PDB file of C-alpha atoms in Angstrom:
ATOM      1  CA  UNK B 189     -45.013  26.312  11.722  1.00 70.00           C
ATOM      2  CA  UNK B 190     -44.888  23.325  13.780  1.00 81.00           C
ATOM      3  CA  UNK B 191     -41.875  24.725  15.893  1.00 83.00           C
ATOM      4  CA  UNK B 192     -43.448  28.180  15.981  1.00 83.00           C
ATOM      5  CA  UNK B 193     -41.314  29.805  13.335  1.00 84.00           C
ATOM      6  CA  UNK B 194     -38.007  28.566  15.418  1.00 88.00           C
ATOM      7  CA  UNK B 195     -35.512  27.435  12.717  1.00 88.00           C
ATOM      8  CA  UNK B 196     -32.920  26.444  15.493  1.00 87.00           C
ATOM      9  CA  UNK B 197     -29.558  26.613  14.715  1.00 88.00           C
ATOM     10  CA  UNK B 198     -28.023  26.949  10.859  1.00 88.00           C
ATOM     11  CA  UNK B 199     -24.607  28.201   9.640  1.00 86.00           C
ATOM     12  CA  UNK B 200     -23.545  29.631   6.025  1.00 86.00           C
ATOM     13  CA  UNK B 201     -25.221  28.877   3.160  1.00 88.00           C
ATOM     14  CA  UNK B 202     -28.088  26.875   4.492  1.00 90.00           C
ATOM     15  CA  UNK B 203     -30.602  29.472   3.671  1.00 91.00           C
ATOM     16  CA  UNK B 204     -31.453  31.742   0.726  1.00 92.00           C
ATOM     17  CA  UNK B 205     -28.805  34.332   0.552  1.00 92.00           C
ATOM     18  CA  UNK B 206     -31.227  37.396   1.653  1.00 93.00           C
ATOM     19  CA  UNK B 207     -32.845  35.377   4.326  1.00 93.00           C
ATOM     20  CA  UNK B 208     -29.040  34.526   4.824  1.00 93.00           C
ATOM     21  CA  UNK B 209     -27.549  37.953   4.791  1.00 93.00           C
ATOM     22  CA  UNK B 210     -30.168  39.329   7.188  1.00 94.00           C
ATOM     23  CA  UNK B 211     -30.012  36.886   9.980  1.00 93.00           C
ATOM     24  CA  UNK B 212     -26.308  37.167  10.236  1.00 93.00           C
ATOM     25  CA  UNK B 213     -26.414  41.049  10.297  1.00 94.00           C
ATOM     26  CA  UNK B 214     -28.453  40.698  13.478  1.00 94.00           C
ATOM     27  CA  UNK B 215     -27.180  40.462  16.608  1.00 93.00           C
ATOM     28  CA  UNK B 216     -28.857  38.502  19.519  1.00 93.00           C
ATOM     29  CA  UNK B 217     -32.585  40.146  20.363  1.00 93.00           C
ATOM     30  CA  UNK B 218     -32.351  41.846  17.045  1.00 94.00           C
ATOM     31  CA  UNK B 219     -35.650  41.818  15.017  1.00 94.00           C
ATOM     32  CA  UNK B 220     -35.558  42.351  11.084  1.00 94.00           C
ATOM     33  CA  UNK B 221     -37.362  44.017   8.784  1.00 94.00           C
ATOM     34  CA  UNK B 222     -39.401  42.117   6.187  1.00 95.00           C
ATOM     35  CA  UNK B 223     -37.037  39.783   4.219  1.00 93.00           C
ATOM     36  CA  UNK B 224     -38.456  38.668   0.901  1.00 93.00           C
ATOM     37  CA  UNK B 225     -37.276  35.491  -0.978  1.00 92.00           C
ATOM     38  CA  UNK B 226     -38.815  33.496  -3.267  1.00 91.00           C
ATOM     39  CA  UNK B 227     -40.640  31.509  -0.200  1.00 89.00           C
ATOM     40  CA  UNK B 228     -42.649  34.772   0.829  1.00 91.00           C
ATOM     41  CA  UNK B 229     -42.103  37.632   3.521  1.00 93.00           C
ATOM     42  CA  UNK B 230     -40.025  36.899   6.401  1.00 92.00           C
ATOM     43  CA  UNK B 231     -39.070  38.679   9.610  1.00 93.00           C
ATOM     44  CA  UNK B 232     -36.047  36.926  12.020  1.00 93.00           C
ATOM     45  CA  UNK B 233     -35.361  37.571  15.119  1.00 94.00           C
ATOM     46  CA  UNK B 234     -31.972  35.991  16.255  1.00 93.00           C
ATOM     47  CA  UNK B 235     -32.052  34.980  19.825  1.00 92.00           C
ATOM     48  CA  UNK B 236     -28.513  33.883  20.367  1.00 91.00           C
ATOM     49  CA  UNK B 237     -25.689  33.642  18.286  1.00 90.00           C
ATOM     50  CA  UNK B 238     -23.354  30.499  18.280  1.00 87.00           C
ATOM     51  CA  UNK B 239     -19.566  31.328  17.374  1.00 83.00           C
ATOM     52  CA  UNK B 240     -18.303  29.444  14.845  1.00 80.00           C
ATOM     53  CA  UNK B 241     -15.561  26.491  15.622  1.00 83.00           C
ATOM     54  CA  UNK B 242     -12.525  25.628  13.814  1.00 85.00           C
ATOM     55  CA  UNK B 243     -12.115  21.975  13.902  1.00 86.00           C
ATOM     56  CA  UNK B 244      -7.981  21.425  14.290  1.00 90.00           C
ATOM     57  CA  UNK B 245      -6.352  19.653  11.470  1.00 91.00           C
ATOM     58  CA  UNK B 246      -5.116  16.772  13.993  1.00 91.00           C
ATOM     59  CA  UNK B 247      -8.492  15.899  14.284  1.00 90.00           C
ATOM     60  CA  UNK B 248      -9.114  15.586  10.721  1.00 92.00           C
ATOM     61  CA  UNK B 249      -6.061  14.603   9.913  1.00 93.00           C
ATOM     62  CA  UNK B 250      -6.651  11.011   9.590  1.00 93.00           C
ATOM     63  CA  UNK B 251     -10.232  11.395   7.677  1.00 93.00           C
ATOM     64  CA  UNK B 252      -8.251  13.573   5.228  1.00 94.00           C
ATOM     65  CA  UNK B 253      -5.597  11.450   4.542  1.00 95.00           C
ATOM     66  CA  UNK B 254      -7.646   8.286   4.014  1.00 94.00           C
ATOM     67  CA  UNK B 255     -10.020  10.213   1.617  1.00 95.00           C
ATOM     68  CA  UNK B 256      -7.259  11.432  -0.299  1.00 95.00           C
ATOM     69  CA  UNK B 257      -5.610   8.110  -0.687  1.00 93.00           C
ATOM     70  CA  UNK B 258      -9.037   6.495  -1.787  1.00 90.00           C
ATOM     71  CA  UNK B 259      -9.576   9.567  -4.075  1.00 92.00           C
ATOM     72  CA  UNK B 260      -5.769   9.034  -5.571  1.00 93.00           C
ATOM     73  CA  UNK B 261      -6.969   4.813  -5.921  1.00 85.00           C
ATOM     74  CA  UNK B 262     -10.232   5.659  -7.374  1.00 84.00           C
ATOM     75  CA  UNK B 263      -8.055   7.658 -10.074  1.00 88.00           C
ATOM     76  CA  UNK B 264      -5.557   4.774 -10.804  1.00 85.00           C
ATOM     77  CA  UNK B 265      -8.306   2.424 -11.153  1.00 81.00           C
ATOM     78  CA  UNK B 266     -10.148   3.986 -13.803  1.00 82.00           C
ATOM     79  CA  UNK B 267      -7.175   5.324 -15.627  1.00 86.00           C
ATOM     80  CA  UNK B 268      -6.127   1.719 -15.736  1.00 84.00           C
ATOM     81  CA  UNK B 269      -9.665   0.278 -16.713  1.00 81.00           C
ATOM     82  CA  UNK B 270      -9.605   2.714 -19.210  1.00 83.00           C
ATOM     83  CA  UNK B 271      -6.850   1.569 -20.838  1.00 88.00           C
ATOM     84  CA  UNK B 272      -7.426  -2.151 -20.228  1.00 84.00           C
ATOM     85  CA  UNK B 273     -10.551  -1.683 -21.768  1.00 80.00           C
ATOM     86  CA  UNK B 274      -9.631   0.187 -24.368  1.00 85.00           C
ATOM     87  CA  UNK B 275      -6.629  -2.019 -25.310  1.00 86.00           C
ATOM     88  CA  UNK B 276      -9.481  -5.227 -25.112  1.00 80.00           C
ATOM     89  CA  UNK B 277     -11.574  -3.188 -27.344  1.00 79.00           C
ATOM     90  CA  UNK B 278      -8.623  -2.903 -30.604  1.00 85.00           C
ATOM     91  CA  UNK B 279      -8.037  -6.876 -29.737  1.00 83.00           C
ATOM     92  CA  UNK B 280     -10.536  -8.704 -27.626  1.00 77.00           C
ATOM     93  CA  UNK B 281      -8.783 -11.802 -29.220  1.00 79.00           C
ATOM     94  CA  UNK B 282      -5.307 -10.967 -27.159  1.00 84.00           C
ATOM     95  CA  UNK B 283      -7.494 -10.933 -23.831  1.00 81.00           C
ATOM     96  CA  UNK B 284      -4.913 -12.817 -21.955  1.00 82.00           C
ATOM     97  CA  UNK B 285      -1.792 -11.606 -22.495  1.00 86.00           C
ATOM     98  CA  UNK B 286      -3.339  -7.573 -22.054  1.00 86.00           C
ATOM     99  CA  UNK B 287      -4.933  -8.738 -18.637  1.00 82.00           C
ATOM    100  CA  UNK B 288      -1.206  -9.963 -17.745  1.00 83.00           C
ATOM    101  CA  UNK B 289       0.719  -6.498 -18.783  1.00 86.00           C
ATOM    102  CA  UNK B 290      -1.883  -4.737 -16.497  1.00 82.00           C
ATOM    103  CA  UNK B 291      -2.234  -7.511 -13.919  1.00 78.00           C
ATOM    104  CA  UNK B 292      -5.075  -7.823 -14.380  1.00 79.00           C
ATOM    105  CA  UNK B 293      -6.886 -11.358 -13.343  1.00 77.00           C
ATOM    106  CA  UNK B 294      -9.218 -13.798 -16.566  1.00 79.00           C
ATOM    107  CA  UNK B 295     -11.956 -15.669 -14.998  1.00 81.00           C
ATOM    108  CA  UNK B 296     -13.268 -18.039 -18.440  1.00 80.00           C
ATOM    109  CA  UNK B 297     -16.942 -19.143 -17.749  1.00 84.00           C
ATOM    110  CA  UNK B 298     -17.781 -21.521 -20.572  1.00 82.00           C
ATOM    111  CA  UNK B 299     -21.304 -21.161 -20.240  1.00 81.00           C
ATOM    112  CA  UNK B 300     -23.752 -19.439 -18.172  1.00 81.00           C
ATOM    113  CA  UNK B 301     -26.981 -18.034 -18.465  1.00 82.00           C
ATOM    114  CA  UNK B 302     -28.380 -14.708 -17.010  1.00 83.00           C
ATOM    115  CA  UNK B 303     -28.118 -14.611 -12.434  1.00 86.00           C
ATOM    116  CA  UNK B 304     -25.086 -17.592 -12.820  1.00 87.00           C
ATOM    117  CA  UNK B 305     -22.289 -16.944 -10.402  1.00 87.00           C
ATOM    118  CA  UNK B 306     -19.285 -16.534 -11.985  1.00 87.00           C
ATOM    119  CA  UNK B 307     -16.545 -18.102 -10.170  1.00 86.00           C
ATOM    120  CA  UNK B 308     -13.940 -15.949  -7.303  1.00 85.00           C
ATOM    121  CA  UNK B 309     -17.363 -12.912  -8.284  1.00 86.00           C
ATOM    122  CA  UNK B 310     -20.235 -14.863  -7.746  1.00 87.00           C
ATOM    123  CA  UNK B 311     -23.452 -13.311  -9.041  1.00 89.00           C
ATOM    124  CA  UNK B 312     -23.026 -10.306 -10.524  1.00 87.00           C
ATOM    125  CA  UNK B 313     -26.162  -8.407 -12.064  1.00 89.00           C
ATOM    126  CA  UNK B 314     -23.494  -5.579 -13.092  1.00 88.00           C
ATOM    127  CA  UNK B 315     -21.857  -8.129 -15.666  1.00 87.00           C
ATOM    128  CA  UNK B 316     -25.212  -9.873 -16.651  1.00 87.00           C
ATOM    129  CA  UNK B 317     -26.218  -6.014 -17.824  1.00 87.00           C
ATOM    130  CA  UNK B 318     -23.288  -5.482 -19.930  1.00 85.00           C
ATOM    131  CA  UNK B 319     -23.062  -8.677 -21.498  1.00 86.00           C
ATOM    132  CA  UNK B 320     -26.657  -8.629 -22.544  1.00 85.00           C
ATOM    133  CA  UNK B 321     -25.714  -5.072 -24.472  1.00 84.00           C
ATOM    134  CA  UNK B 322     -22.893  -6.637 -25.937  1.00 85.00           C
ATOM    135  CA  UNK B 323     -21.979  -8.045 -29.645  1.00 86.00           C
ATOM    136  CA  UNK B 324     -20.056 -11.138 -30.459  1.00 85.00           C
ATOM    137  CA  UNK B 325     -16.172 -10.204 -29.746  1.00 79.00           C
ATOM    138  CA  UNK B 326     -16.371  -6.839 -28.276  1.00 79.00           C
ATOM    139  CA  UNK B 327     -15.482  -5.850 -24.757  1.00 79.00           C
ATOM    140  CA  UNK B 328     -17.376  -4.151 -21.773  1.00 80.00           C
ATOM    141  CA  UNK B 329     -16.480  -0.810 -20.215  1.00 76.00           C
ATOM    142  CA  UNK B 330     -15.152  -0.974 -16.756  1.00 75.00           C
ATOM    143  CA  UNK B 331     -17.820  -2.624 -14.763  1.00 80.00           C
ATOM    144  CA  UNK B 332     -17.321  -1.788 -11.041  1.00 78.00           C
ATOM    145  CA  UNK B 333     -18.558  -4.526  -8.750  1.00 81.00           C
ATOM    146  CA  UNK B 334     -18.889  -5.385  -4.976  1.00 80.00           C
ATOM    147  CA  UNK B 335     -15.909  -5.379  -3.355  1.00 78.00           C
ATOM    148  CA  UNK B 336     -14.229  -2.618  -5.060  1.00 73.00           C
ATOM    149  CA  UNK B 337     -13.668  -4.947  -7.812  1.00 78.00           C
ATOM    150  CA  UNK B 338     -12.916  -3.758 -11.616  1.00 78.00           C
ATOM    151  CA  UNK B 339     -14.344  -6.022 -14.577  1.00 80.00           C
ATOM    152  CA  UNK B 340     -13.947  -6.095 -18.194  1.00 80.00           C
ATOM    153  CA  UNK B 341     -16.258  -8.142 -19.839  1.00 82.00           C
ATOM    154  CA  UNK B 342     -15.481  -9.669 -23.247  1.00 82.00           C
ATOM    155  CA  UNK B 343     -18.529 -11.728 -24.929  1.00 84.00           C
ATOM    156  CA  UNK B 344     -17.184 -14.704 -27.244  1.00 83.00           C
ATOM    157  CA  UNK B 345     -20.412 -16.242 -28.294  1.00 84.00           C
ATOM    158  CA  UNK B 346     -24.423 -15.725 -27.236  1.00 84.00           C
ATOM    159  CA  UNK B 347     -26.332 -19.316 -26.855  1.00 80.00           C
ATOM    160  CA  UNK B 348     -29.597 -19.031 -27.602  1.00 79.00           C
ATOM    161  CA  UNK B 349     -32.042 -20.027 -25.283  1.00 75.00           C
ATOM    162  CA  UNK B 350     -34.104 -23.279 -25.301  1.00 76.00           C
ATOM    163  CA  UNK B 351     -36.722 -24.619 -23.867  1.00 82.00           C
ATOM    164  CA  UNK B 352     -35.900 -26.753 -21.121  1.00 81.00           C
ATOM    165  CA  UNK B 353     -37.185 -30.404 -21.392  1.00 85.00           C
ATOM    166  CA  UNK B 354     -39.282 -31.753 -18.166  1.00 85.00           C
ATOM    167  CA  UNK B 355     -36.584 -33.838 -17.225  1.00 85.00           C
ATOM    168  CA  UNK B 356     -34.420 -30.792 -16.630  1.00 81.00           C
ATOM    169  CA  UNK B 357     -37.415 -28.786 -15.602  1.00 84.00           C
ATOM    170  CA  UNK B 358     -39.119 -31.572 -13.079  1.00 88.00           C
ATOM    171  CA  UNK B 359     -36.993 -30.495 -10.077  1.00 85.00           C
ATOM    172  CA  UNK B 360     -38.018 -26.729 -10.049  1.00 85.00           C
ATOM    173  CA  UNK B 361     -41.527 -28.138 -10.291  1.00 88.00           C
ATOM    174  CA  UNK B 362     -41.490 -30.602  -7.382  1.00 89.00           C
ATOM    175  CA  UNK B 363     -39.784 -27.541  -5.418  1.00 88.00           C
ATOM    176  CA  UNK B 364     -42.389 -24.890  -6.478  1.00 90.00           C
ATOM    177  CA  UNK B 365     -45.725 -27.232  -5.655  1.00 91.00           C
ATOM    178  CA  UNK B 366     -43.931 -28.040  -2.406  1.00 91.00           C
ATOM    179  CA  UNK B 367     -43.813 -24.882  -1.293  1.00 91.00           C
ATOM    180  CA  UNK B 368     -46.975 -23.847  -2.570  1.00 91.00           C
ATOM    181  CA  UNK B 369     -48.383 -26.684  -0.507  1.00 90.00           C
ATOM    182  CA  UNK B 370     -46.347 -25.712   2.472  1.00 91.00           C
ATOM    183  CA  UNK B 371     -48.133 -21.738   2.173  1.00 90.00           C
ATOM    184  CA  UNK B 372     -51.679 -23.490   2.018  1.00 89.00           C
TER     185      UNK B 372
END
């Protein structure tokens, strides 16, 4: 309505197929009859007609063959996560020596709570996710991460949490009545 009923330009399969069929019969000047579709009555007029254009294949060449290859990676990557993780999953225990027949790289992180970075991934909500879903021993699905980066998880032991004591707790404090300060 706001263009006066003037739809521009479309090709194939942008419109409902009667609405479709009918404009394309046309030919340039050409008024319709009443077109119904399931968005009411319609009549088109088609005031010029725009012939179609084959892009040539040395144009696209390029955008073809690097969506292929990525396509073709994307498929090796989660063939291989699947069977790292799968292999992880019979014998979390063996972690190491699996990672090495796929070449696949450990990170150990002793400890960390929830928003740590882990180190060469640095924080990684992905991981935090999984791990919290995970029991003692058992190993992630493929986790994909920035960087088109793979993970398996494996979860050797949960800490429980703890209170923190005001000695480890005075330095947040100081910071957050600083700031507070600084906003008034």
């Amino acid at each position: 309505a706001s263009s006066g009923g003037d739809l521009g330009t479309f090709g194939r399969g942008a419109m409902e197929k009667p609405f479709e069929d009918a404009a394309f019969a046309l030919k340039p000047n050409e008024i319709s009859n009443v077109i119904t579709t399931k968005y009411g009555y319609h009549i088109i007029q088609v005031t010029e007609k725009t012939p179609s254009k084959v892009t040539p294949f040395e144009t696209v060449r390029v955008d073809l063959e690097k969506d292929l290859k990525a396509s073709k990676l994307d498929d090796a990557m989660n063939n291989i996560s699947s069977q790292l993780q799968a292999e992880l999953a019979k014998n979390p225990a063996d972690a190491v020596a699996i990672a090495q027949r796929f070449g696949a790289e450990i990170i150990t992180v002793k400890e960390a709570a929830r928003g740590d970075a882990i180190p060469t991934l640095g924080v990684t909500p992905e991981i935090d996710s999984a791990l919290a879903g995970l029991k003692i021993g058992s190993a992630s699905s493929a986790i994909a991460i920035p960087a088109d980066r793979v993970v398996v998880a494996i979860l050797d032991q949960k800490i429980p949490g703890r209170q923190s004591t005001l000695d480890e707790a005075r330095g947040d404090i100081r910071s957050q009545l600083t700031d507070e300060g600084a906003r008034k």
